[in-house]
Amino acid sequence: AARDRSGSITLISPDGNLLPFSYHESPGTKREREMCDTFLHNRILEDDRIGFYDTFCLFGGKSGGGTRGASQASHYCQRKLSLAIAKELRSIEAFDHRPRMQHTLTEAFRLCNEMLFTSWGDAEIEAACSAAVVLVQGRHVWAANVGDCRAVLCRLGKAMELSEEHTTAVRSERDRIKALGGRIMRRPGQSDGPRRVEGKLHVTRCFGHKTKHSHLIEPVPHVAYREALPGDDFVIVATGGLWRLVSPQAACTVVSRARSVEAASKDLHDLAAIRGGEAPTV
């Protein structure tokens, strides 16, 4: 039987600060394994002009109602998104590229999605994935997300959301989809359950879903920036399986009370499971 996977490691940032992090993921049910949440840390090492970033990328797989390629989107983006970010960073001519980071990350998400579509050829595939990415360079922290994967910063014990939810539960997202000519509806034959974009996806921005409705859910990320300050304790990055059941403040409290860095991610995972949720990746 498949087992939970977890681990922790401590990185050293360019200015000598320690960056301990941990992750925990569960194989869950057969259906959840097919969705395939994935996590990746990567250090983007560039020239003296750019320096290097630690990138923490989390992807939550979505089937889109189809049966083909349910894990392809998350696996592909796990391999390619940090490469797309590095490519876009190299294209910036200015020495101080921080003011252009929102544009850089938006273009990197677009490029990764284009590469994913190209890898699928002419096939129409409904598989998709949400994503949350946190970039750290010294005291500078950026977060970018699409879908229901989100990042939260704990500052002086208080939760500060770095992400915005992109699902049909958000009125502004529903309005955006409708303005583009899309429909928010339940899956055919269902009389209850969540309403979805064209009856397929409950997320309204994501990678993948190469169909005639792709223009409705392009992966245009929400991007946030924070300068790390004294009192910033940690950042939590998790899939929607956690955030549907655990509030950002409650999650910060759980991590603050954890006995170790590695235990923190497992404690959050277990809390979501106790509350009857899916198997989130944290």
PDB file of C-alpha atoms in Angstrom:
ATOM      1  CA  ALA A   1       0.000   0.000   0.000  1.00  0.00           C
ATOM      2  CA  ALA A   2       1.147   3.533  -0.663  1.00  0.00           C
ATOM      3  CA  ARG A   3       2.394   5.416   2.369  1.00  0.00           C
ATOM      4  CA  ASP A   4       2.482   9.031   3.472  1.00  0.00           C
ATOM      5  CA  ARG A   5       5.589  10.928   2.463  1.00  0.00           C
ATOM      6  CA  SER A   6       7.157  13.601   4.599  1.00  0.00           C
ATOM      7  CA  GLY A   7      10.492  15.223   5.244  1.00  0.00           C
ATOM      8  CA  SER A   8      12.303  18.315   6.411  1.00  0.00           C
ATOM      9  CA  ILE A   9      15.487  20.144   5.540  1.00  0.00           C
ATOM     10  CA  THR A  10      17.267  23.352   6.497  1.00  0.00           C
ATOM     11  CA  LEU A  11      18.563  25.593   3.710  1.00  0.00           C
ATOM     12  CA  ILE A  12      20.989  28.508   3.977  1.00  0.00           C
ATOM     13  CA  SER A  13      19.890  31.695   2.250  1.00  0.00           C
ATOM     14  CA  PRO A  14      22.308  34.026   0.386  1.00  0.00           C
ATOM     15  CA  ASP A  15      22.611  36.280   3.447  1.00  0.00           C
ATOM     16  CA  GLY A  16      23.320  33.359   5.772  1.00  0.00           C
ATOM     17  CA  ASN A  17      19.853  32.943   7.278  1.00  0.00           C
ATOM     18  CA  LEU A  18      18.521  29.463   7.941  1.00  0.00           C
ATOM     19  CA  LEU A  19      15.382  28.376   6.065  1.00  0.00           C
ATOM     20  CA  PRO A  20      13.984  25.220   7.665  1.00  0.00           C
ATOM     21  CA  PHE A  21      11.014  23.676   5.857  1.00  0.00           C
ATOM     22  CA  SER A  22       9.018  20.492   5.892  1.00  0.00           C
ATOM     23  CA  TYR A  23       6.338  18.825   3.783  1.00  0.00           C
ATOM     24  CA  HIS A  24       3.771  16.096   4.221  1.00  0.00           C
ATOM     25  CA  GLU A  25       1.676  14.407   1.583  1.00  0.00           C
ATOM     26  CA  SER A  26      -0.601  11.402   1.703  1.00  0.00           C
ATOM     27  CA  PRO A  27      -1.557   9.029  -1.120  1.00  0.00           C
ATOM     28  CA  GLY A  28      -5.161   9.218   0.080  1.00  0.00           C
ATOM     29  CA  THR A  29      -7.866   7.327  -1.756  1.00  0.00           C
ATOM     30  CA  LYS A  30      -7.473   5.914  -5.258  1.00  0.00           C
ATOM     31  CA  ARG A  31      -9.252   8.968  -6.666  1.00  0.00           C
ATOM     32  CA  GLU A  32      -7.004  11.329  -4.694  1.00  0.00           C
ATOM     33  CA  ARG A  33      -3.908   9.493  -5.952  1.00  0.00           C
ATOM     34  CA  GLU A  34      -5.132  10.013  -9.489  1.00  0.00           C
ATOM     35  CA  MET A  35      -5.426  13.759  -8.846  1.00  0.00           C
ATOM     36  CA  CYS A  36      -1.789  13.728  -7.714  1.00  0.00           C
ATOM     37  CA  ASP A  37      -0.773  16.664  -5.538  1.00  0.00           C
ATOM     38  CA  THR A  38       2.945  17.364  -5.860  1.00  0.00           C
ATOM     39  CA  PHE A  39       5.536  19.508  -4.074  1.00  0.00           C
ATOM     40  CA  LEU A  40       8.956  20.734  -5.172  1.00  0.00           C
ATOM     41  CA  HIS A  41      11.716  22.875  -3.720  1.00  0.00           C
ATOM     42  CA  ASN A  42      14.207  24.246  -6.191  1.00  0.00           C
ATOM     43  CA  ARG A  43      17.056  26.722  -5.915  1.00  0.00           C
ATOM     44  CA  ILE A  44      17.251  28.920  -8.983  1.00  0.00           C
ATOM     45  CA  LEU A  45      20.916  29.873  -9.264  1.00  0.00           C
ATOM     46  CA  GLU A  46      21.623  32.715 -11.650  1.00  0.00           C
ATOM     47  CA  ASP A  47      24.448  35.177 -12.284  1.00  0.00           C
ATOM     48  CA  ASP A  48      25.720  37.894  -9.943  1.00  0.00           C
ATOM     49  CA  ARG A  49      23.140  40.336 -11.309  1.00  0.00           C
ATOM     50  CA  ILE A  50      20.154  38.221 -10.296  1.00  0.00           C
ATOM     51  CA  GLY A  51      21.472  36.128  -7.436  1.00  0.00           C
ATOM     52  CA  PHE A  52      19.451  33.078  -6.536  1.00  0.00           C
ATOM     53  CA  TYR A  53      16.008  32.272  -5.206  1.00  0.00           C
ATOM     54  CA  ASP A  54      14.602  29.423  -3.229  1.00  0.00           C
ATOM     55  CA  THR A  55      11.307  28.402  -4.820  1.00  0.00           C
ATOM     56  CA  PHE A  56       8.709  26.300  -3.021  1.00  0.00           C
ATOM     57  CA  CYS A  57       6.084  25.046  -5.472  1.00  0.00           C
ATOM     58  CA  LEU A  58       2.913  23.147  -4.628  1.00  0.00           C
ATOM     59  CA  PHE A  59       0.460  21.751  -7.180  1.00  0.00           C
ATOM     60  CA  GLY A  60      -3.007  20.312  -6.598  1.00  0.00           C
ATOM     61  CA  GLY A  61      -4.266  18.022  -9.368  1.00  0.00           C
ATOM     62  CA  LYS A  62      -7.796  18.311 -10.803  1.00  0.00           C
ATOM     63  CA  SER A  63      -9.541  15.840 -13.100  1.00  0.00           C
ATOM     64  CA  GLY A  64     -11.868  18.376 -14.704  1.00  0.00           C
ATOM     65  CA  GLY A  65     -14.508  15.663 -14.848  1.00  0.00           C
ATOM     66  CA  GLY A  66     -12.519  13.614 -17.333  1.00  0.00           C
ATOM     67  CA  THR A  67     -10.801  10.264 -17.027  1.00  0.00           C
ATOM     68  CA  ARG A  68      -7.658  10.969 -19.013  1.00  0.00           C
ATOM     69  CA  GLY A  69      -4.407  12.387 -17.704  1.00  0.00           C
ATOM     70  CA  ALA A  70      -5.667  13.302 -14.242  1.00  0.00           C
ATOM     71  CA  SER A  71      -2.122  13.604 -12.864  1.00  0.00           C
ATOM     72  CA  GLN A  72      -0.363  14.890 -15.983  1.00  0.00           C
ATOM     73  CA  ALA A  73      -0.837  18.589 -15.304  1.00  0.00           C
ATOM     74  CA  SER A  74       0.581  18.569 -11.768  1.00  0.00           C
ATOM     75  CA  HIS A  75       3.508  16.324 -12.699  1.00  0.00           C
ATOM     76  CA  TYR A  76       4.411  18.435 -15.715  1.00  0.00           C
ATOM     77  CA  CYS A  77       4.157  21.761 -13.897  1.00  0.00           C
ATOM     78  CA  GLN A  78       6.229  20.381 -11.040  1.00  0.00           C
ATOM     79  CA  ARG A  79       9.059  19.874 -13.514  1.00  0.00           C
ATOM     80  CA  LYS A  80       8.649  23.030 -15.567  1.00  0.00           C
ATOM     81  CA  LEU A  81       7.347  25.979 -13.562  1.00  0.00           C
ATOM     82  CA  SER A  82      10.576  26.828 -11.732  1.00  0.00           C
ATOM     83  CA  LEU A  83      12.409  26.603 -15.077  1.00  0.00           C
ATOM     84  CA  ALA A  84       9.905  29.034 -16.571  1.00  0.00           C
ATOM     85  CA  ILE A  85      10.450  31.421 -13.651  1.00  0.00           C
ATOM     86  CA  ALA A  86      14.229  31.254 -14.156  1.00  0.00           C
ATOM     87  CA  LYS A  87      13.806  31.960 -17.865  1.00  0.00           C
ATOM     88  CA  GLU A  88      11.676  35.034 -17.195  1.00  0.00           C
ATOM     89  CA  LEU A  89      14.128  36.319 -14.561  1.00  0.00           C
ATOM     90  CA  ARG A  90      16.972  36.129 -17.074  1.00  0.00           C
ATOM     91  CA  SER A  91      14.972  38.233 -19.523  1.00  0.00           C
ATOM     92  CA  ILE A  92      14.869  41.240 -17.175  1.00  0.00           C
ATOM     93  CA  GLU A  93      17.513  43.798 -18.093  1.00  0.00           C
ATOM     94  CA  ALA A  94      17.230  46.065 -15.064  1.00  0.00           C
ATOM     95  CA  PHE A  95      19.610  45.342 -12.187  1.00  0.00           C
ATOM     96  CA  ASP A  96      16.836  45.703  -9.627  1.00  0.00           C
ATOM     97  CA  HIS A  97      14.177  43.355 -10.977  1.00  0.00           C
ATOM     98  CA  ARG A  98      11.968  43.340  -7.889  1.00  0.00           C
ATOM     99  CA  PRO A  99       9.504  45.963  -9.223  1.00  0.00           C
ATOM    100  CA  ARG A 100       8.864  43.691 -12.219  1.00  0.00           C
ATOM    101  CA  MET A 101       8.285  40.508 -10.247  1.00  0.00           C
ATOM    102  CA  GLN A 102       4.506  40.496 -10.705  1.00  0.00           C
ATOM    103  CA  HIS A 103       4.946  40.651 -14.478  1.00  0.00           C
ATOM    104  CA  THR A 104       7.729  38.056 -14.295  1.00  0.00           C
ATOM    105  CA  LEU A 105       5.660  35.528 -12.385  1.00  0.00           C
ATOM    106  CA  THR A 106       2.584  36.120 -14.527  1.00  0.00           C
ATOM    107  CA  GLU A 107       4.622  35.470 -17.668  1.00  0.00           C
ATOM    108  CA  ALA A 108       6.226  32.387 -16.110  1.00  0.00           C
ATOM    109  CA  PHE A 109       2.802  30.911 -15.339  1.00  0.00           C
ATOM    110  CA  ARG A 110       1.665  31.654 -18.905  1.00  0.00           C
ATOM    111  CA  LEU A 111       4.821  30.086 -20.377  1.00  0.00           C
ATOM    112  CA  CYS A 112       4.486  26.944 -18.264  1.00  0.00           C
ATOM    113  CA  ASN A 113       0.884  26.507 -19.398  1.00  0.00           C
ATOM    114  CA  GLU A 114       1.900  26.953 -23.046  1.00  0.00           C
ATOM    115  CA  MET A 115       4.572  24.276 -22.643  1.00  0.00           C
ATOM    116  CA  LEU A 116       2.025  21.956 -21.010  1.00  0.00           C
ATOM    117  CA  PHE A 117      -0.411  22.419 -23.898  1.00  0.00           C
ATOM    118  CA  THR A 118       2.377  21.819 -26.414  1.00  0.00           C
ATOM    119  CA  SER A 119       3.347  18.585 -24.655  1.00  0.00           C
ATOM    120  CA  TRP A 120      -0.246  17.355 -25.077  1.00  0.00           C
ATOM    121  CA  GLY A 121      -0.212  17.947 -28.827  1.00  0.00           C
ATOM    122  CA  ASP A 122      -3.619  18.108 -30.481  1.00  0.00           C
ATOM    123  CA  ALA A 123      -5.366  16.112 -27.772  1.00  0.00           C
ATOM    124  CA  GLU A 124      -8.178  17.654 -25.742  1.00  0.00           C
ATOM    125  CA  ILE A 125      -7.460  16.884 -22.092  1.00  0.00           C
ATOM    126  CA  GLU A 126      -9.540  18.063 -19.171  1.00  0.00           C
ATOM    127  CA  ALA A 127      -6.868  17.486 -16.495  1.00  0.00           C
ATOM    128  CA  ALA A 128      -5.739  20.590 -14.631  1.00  0.00           C
ATOM    129  CA  CYS A 129      -3.939  21.715 -11.490  1.00  0.00           C
ATOM    130  CA  SER A 130      -3.944  24.550  -9.013  1.00  0.00           C
ATOM    131  CA  ALA A 131      -0.613  25.954  -7.853  1.00  0.00           C
ATOM    132  CA  ALA A 132       0.989  28.070  -5.149  1.00  0.00           C
ATOM    133  CA  VAL A 133       4.586  29.221  -5.391  1.00  0.00           C
ATOM    134  CA  VAL A 134       6.663  31.017  -2.767  1.00  0.00           C
ATOM    135  CA  LEU A 135       9.956  32.629  -3.783  1.00  0.00           C
ATOM    136  CA  VAL A 136      12.475  33.686  -1.158  1.00  0.00           C
ATOM    137  CA  GLN A 137      15.526  35.861  -1.767  1.00  0.00           C
ATOM    138  CA  GLY A 138      17.054  37.091   1.452  1.00  0.00           C
ATOM    139  CA  ARG A 139      14.401  39.221   3.175  1.00  0.00           C
ATOM    140  CA  HIS A 140      12.221  39.338   0.067  1.00  0.00           C
ATOM    141  CA  VAL A 141       9.247  36.968  -0.202  1.00  0.00           C
ATOM    142  CA  TRP A 142       6.844  36.650  -3.124  1.00  0.00           C
ATOM    143  CA  ALA A 143       3.847  34.363  -3.401  1.00  0.00           C
ATOM    144  CA  ALA A 144       1.892  33.545  -6.555  1.00  0.00           C
ATOM    145  CA  ASN A 145      -1.105  31.262  -6.860  1.00  0.00           C
ATOM    146  CA  VAL A 146      -3.911  30.056  -9.090  1.00  0.00           C
ATOM    147  CA  GLY A 147      -6.886  27.976  -7.976  1.00  0.00           C
ATOM    148  CA  ASP A 148      -7.313  26.738  -4.410  1.00  0.00           C
ATOM    149  CA  CYS A 149      -3.660  26.207  -3.419  1.00  0.00           C
ATOM    150  CA  ARG A 150      -2.747  29.065  -1.092  1.00  0.00           C
ATOM    151  CA  ALA A 151       0.055  30.493   1.048  1.00  0.00           C
ATOM    152  CA  VAL A 152      -0.246  32.128   4.472  1.00  0.00           C
ATOM    153  CA  LEU A 153       2.406  34.058   6.415  1.00  0.00           C
ATOM    154  CA  CYS A 154       2.385  33.976  10.204  1.00  0.00           C
ATOM    155  CA  ARG A 155       3.524  37.374  11.553  1.00  0.00           C
ATOM    156  CA  LEU A 156       3.637  37.832  15.332  1.00  0.00           C
ATOM    157  CA  GLY A 157       1.232  34.943  15.670  1.00  0.00           C
ATOM    158  CA  LYS A 158      -1.330  36.405  13.259  1.00  0.00           C
ATOM    159  CA  ALA A 159      -2.210  34.914   9.866  1.00  0.00           C
ATOM    160  CA  MET A 160      -1.549  37.101   6.818  1.00  0.00           C
ATOM    161  CA  GLU A 161      -2.898  35.650   3.598  1.00  0.00           C
ATOM    162  CA  LEU A 162      -0.497  35.837   0.658  1.00  0.00           C
ATOM    163  CA  SER A 163      -2.917  34.266  -1.817  1.00  0.00           C
ATOM    164  CA  GLU A 164      -6.410  34.702  -3.186  1.00  0.00           C
ATOM    165  CA  GLU A 165      -8.813  31.831  -3.768  1.00  0.00           C
ATOM    166  CA  HIS A 166      -9.831  31.341  -7.391  1.00  0.00           C
ATOM    167  CA  THR A 167     -12.945  29.174  -7.269  1.00  0.00           C
ATOM    168  CA  THR A 168     -16.615  29.450  -8.145  1.00  0.00           C
ATOM    169  CA  ALA A 169     -17.294  30.240  -4.464  1.00  0.00           C
ATOM    170  CA  VAL A 170     -15.801  33.713  -5.048  1.00  0.00           C
ATOM    171  CA  ARG A 171     -18.276  36.173  -6.528  1.00  0.00           C
ATOM    172  CA  SER A 172     -15.699  38.236  -8.428  1.00  0.00           C
ATOM    173  CA  GLU A 173     -14.438  35.060 -10.105  1.00  0.00           C
ATOM    174  CA  ARG A 174     -17.956  33.990 -11.065  1.00  0.00           C
ATOM    175  CA  ASP A 175     -18.567  37.445 -12.529  1.00  0.00           C
ATOM    176  CA  ARG A 176     -15.312  37.261 -14.479  1.00  0.00           C
ATOM    177  CA  ILE A 177     -16.206  33.886 -15.978  1.00  0.00           C
ATOM    178  CA  LYS A 178     -19.685  35.095 -16.960  1.00  0.00           C
ATOM    179  CA  ALA A 179     -18.256  38.271 -18.518  1.00  0.00           C
ATOM    180  CA  LEU A 180     -16.157  36.025 -20.777  1.00  0.00           C
ATOM    181  CA  GLY A 181     -19.251  34.138 -21.890  1.00  0.00           C
ATOM    182  CA  GLY A 182     -18.797  31.167 -19.574  1.00  0.00           C
ATOM    183  CA  ARG A 183     -21.358  29.413 -17.401  1.00  0.00           C
ATOM    184  CA  ILE A 184     -21.284  28.404 -13.741  1.00  0.00           C
ATOM    185  CA  MET A 185     -23.254  25.182 -13.366  1.00  0.00           C
ATOM    186  CA  ARG A 186     -23.338  21.801 -11.702  1.00  0.00           C
ATOM    187  CA  ARG A 187     -22.093  18.722 -13.472  1.00  0.00           C
ATOM    188  CA  PRO A 188     -24.674  17.213 -15.825  1.00  0.00           C
ATOM    189  CA  GLY A 189     -27.098  15.009 -13.916  1.00  0.00           C
ATOM    190  CA  GLN A 190     -26.252  16.487 -10.504  1.00  0.00           C
ATOM    191  CA  SER A 191     -28.917  18.238  -8.464  1.00  0.00           C
ATOM    192  CA  ASP A 192     -26.584  19.287  -5.674  1.00  0.00           C
ATOM    193  CA  GLY A 193     -22.875  19.758  -5.083  1.00  0.00           C
ATOM    194  CA  PRO A 194     -20.557  22.616  -6.047  1.00  0.00           C
ATOM    195  CA  ARG A 195     -21.153  24.672  -9.140  1.00  0.00           C
ATOM    196  CA  ARG A 196     -18.311  24.538 -11.640  1.00  0.00           C
ATOM    197  CA  VAL A 197     -17.002  26.338 -14.697  1.00  0.00           C
ATOM    198  CA  GLU A 198     -19.002  24.807 -17.550  1.00  0.00           C
ATOM    199  CA  GLY A 199     -19.843  21.971 -15.153  1.00  0.00           C
ATOM    200  CA  LYS A 200     -16.213  20.804 -15.073  1.00  0.00           C
ATOM    201  CA  LEU A 201     -13.915  22.599 -12.619  1.00  0.00           C
ATOM    202  CA  HIS A 202     -14.649  24.386  -9.352  1.00  0.00           C
ATOM    203  CA  VAL A 203     -11.377  26.317  -9.685  1.00  0.00           C
ATOM    204  CA  THR A 204     -11.556  29.343 -11.966  1.00  0.00           C
ATOM    205  CA  ARG A 205      -7.829  29.712 -12.694  1.00  0.00           C
ATOM    206  CA  CYS A 206      -5.474  26.806 -13.222  1.00  0.00           C
ATOM    207  CA  PHE A 207      -2.890  25.118 -15.401  1.00  0.00           C
ATOM    208  CA  GLY A 208      -4.124  22.687 -18.019  1.00  0.00           C
ATOM    209  CA  HIS A 209      -7.724  21.883 -19.004  1.00  0.00           C
ATOM    210  CA  LYS A 210      -6.954  22.026 -22.724  1.00  0.00           C
ATOM    211  CA  THR A 211     -10.500  22.355 -24.052  1.00  0.00           C
ATOM    212  CA  LYS A 212     -12.638  24.868 -25.899  1.00  0.00           C
ATOM    213  CA  HIS A 213     -13.159  26.570 -22.520  1.00  0.00           C
ATOM    214  CA  SER A 214      -9.451  27.073 -21.761  1.00  0.00           C
ATOM    215  CA  HIS A 215      -9.706  30.841 -22.190  1.00  0.00           C
ATOM    216  CA  LEU A 216     -12.033  31.006 -19.188  1.00  0.00           C
ATOM    217  CA  ILE A 217      -9.534  29.570 -16.698  1.00  0.00           C
ATOM    218  CA  GLU A 218      -6.127  30.768 -17.863  1.00  0.00           C
ATOM    219  CA  PRO A 219      -3.485  30.615 -15.092  1.00  0.00           C
ATOM    220  CA  VAL A 220      -3.207  34.350 -14.371  1.00  0.00           C
ATOM    221  CA  PRO A 221      -1.821  34.352 -10.808  1.00  0.00           C
ATOM    222  CA  HIS A 222      -2.450  36.528  -7.828  1.00  0.00           C
ATOM    223  CA  VAL A 223       0.983  37.853  -6.771  1.00  0.00           C
ATOM    224  CA  ALA A 224       1.837  39.221  -3.329  1.00  0.00           C
ATOM    225  CA  TYR A 225       5.074  40.627  -1.909  1.00  0.00           C
ATOM    226  CA  ARG A 226       6.214  40.902   1.687  1.00  0.00           C
ATOM    227  CA  GLU A 227       9.522  41.927   3.176  1.00  0.00           C
ATOM    228  CA  ALA A 228      10.457  39.534   5.958  1.00  0.00           C
ATOM    229  CA  LEU A 229      10.406  41.342   9.307  1.00  0.00           C
ATOM    230  CA  PRO A 230      11.268  40.409  12.889  1.00  0.00           C
ATOM    231  CA  GLY A 231       8.302  38.443  14.140  1.00  0.00           C
ATOM    232  CA  ASP A 232       7.682  36.621  10.855  1.00  0.00           C
ATOM    233  CA  ASP A 233       7.575  33.031  12.009  1.00  0.00           C
ATOM    234  CA  PHE A 234       6.792  30.877   8.982  1.00  0.00           C
ATOM    235  CA  VAL A 235       4.847  30.478   5.750  1.00  0.00           C
ATOM    236  CA  ILE A 236       2.299  27.699   5.204  1.00  0.00           C
ATOM    237  CA  VAL A 237       1.681  26.500   1.644  1.00  0.00           C
ATOM    238  CA  ALA A 238      -1.132  23.965   1.223  1.00  0.00           C
ATOM    239  CA  THR A 239      -3.680  22.590  -1.210  1.00  0.00           C
ATOM    240  CA  GLY A 240      -7.388  23.304  -1.017  1.00  0.00           C
ATOM    241  CA  GLY A 241      -7.929  20.116   0.965  1.00  0.00           C
ATOM    242  CA  LEU A 242      -6.573  21.978   3.997  1.00  0.00           C
ATOM    243  CA  TRP A 243      -8.049  25.433   3.470  1.00  0.00           C
ATOM    244  CA  ARG A 244     -11.601  24.175   2.952  1.00  0.00           C
ATOM    245  CA  LEU A 245     -11.602  22.903   6.535  1.00  0.00           C
ATOM    246  CA  VAL A 246      -8.970  24.876   8.450  1.00  0.00           C
ATOM    247  CA  SER A 247      -8.839  28.666   8.639  1.00  0.00           C
ATOM    248  CA  PRO A 248      -5.504  30.456   8.104  1.00  0.00           C
ATOM    249  CA  GLN A 249      -5.431  31.550  11.758  1.00  0.00           C
ATOM    250  CA  ALA A 250      -6.175  28.042  13.023  1.00  0.00           C
ATOM    251  CA  ALA A 251      -3.433  26.659  10.772  1.00  0.00           C
ATOM    252  CA  CYS A 252      -0.930  29.173  12.158  1.00  0.00           C
ATOM    253  CA  THR A 253      -1.876  28.178  15.707  1.00  0.00           C
ATOM    254  CA  VAL A 254      -1.338  24.486  14.941  1.00  0.00           C
ATOM    255  CA  VAL A 255       2.104  25.128  13.450  1.00  0.00           C
ATOM    256  CA  SER A 256       3.113  27.424  16.332  1.00  0.00           C
ATOM    257  CA  ARG A 257       2.370  24.627  18.798  1.00  0.00           C
ATOM    258  CA  ALA A 258       4.089  21.849  16.800  1.00  0.00           C
ATOM    259  CA  ARG A 259       7.004  20.096  18.458  1.00  0.00           C
ATOM    260  CA  SER A 260       9.202  20.326  15.344  1.00  0.00           C
ATOM    261  CA  VAL A 261       9.293  21.665  11.799  1.00  0.00           C
ATOM    262  CA  GLU A 262       8.532  18.250  10.342  1.00  0.00           C
ATOM    263  CA  ALA A 263       5.709  17.639  12.822  1.00  0.00           C
ATOM    264  CA  ALA A 264       4.077  20.943  11.844  1.00  0.00           C
ATOM    265  CA  SER A 265       3.166  19.870   8.314  1.00  0.00           C
ATOM    266  CA  LYS A 266       1.951  16.470   9.505  1.00  0.00           C
ATOM    267  CA  ASP A 267      -0.173  18.049  12.239  1.00  0.00           C
ATOM    268  CA  LEU A 268      -1.957  20.209   9.657  1.00  0.00           C
ATOM    269  CA  HIS A 269      -2.466  17.226   7.368  1.00  0.00           C
ATOM    270  CA  ASP A 270      -3.906  15.161  10.209  1.00  0.00           C
ATOM    271  CA  LEU A 271      -6.235  17.969  11.328  1.00  0.00           C
ATOM    272  CA  ALA A 272      -7.809  18.148   7.879  1.00  0.00           C
ATOM    273  CA  ALA A 273      -8.197  14.359   7.858  1.00  0.00           C
ATOM    274  CA  ILE A 274      -9.875  14.398  11.290  1.00  0.00           C
ATOM    275  CA  ARG A 275     -12.374  16.959  10.015  1.00  0.00           C
ATOM    276  CA  GLY A 276     -13.315  14.645   7.204  1.00  0.00           C
ATOM    277  CA  GLY A 277     -11.438  16.247   4.342  1.00  0.00           C
ATOM    278  CA  GLU A 278      -9.356  15.003   1.464  1.00  0.00           C
ATOM    279  CA  ALA A 279      -5.682  14.206   1.912  1.00  0.00           C
ATOM    280  CA  PRO A 280      -4.021  17.634   1.550  1.00  0.00           C
ATOM    281  CA  THR A 281      -0.394  18.304   0.780  1.00  0.00           C
ATOM    282  CA  VAL A 282       1.228  20.814   3.140  1.00  0.00           C
TER     283      VAL A 282
END
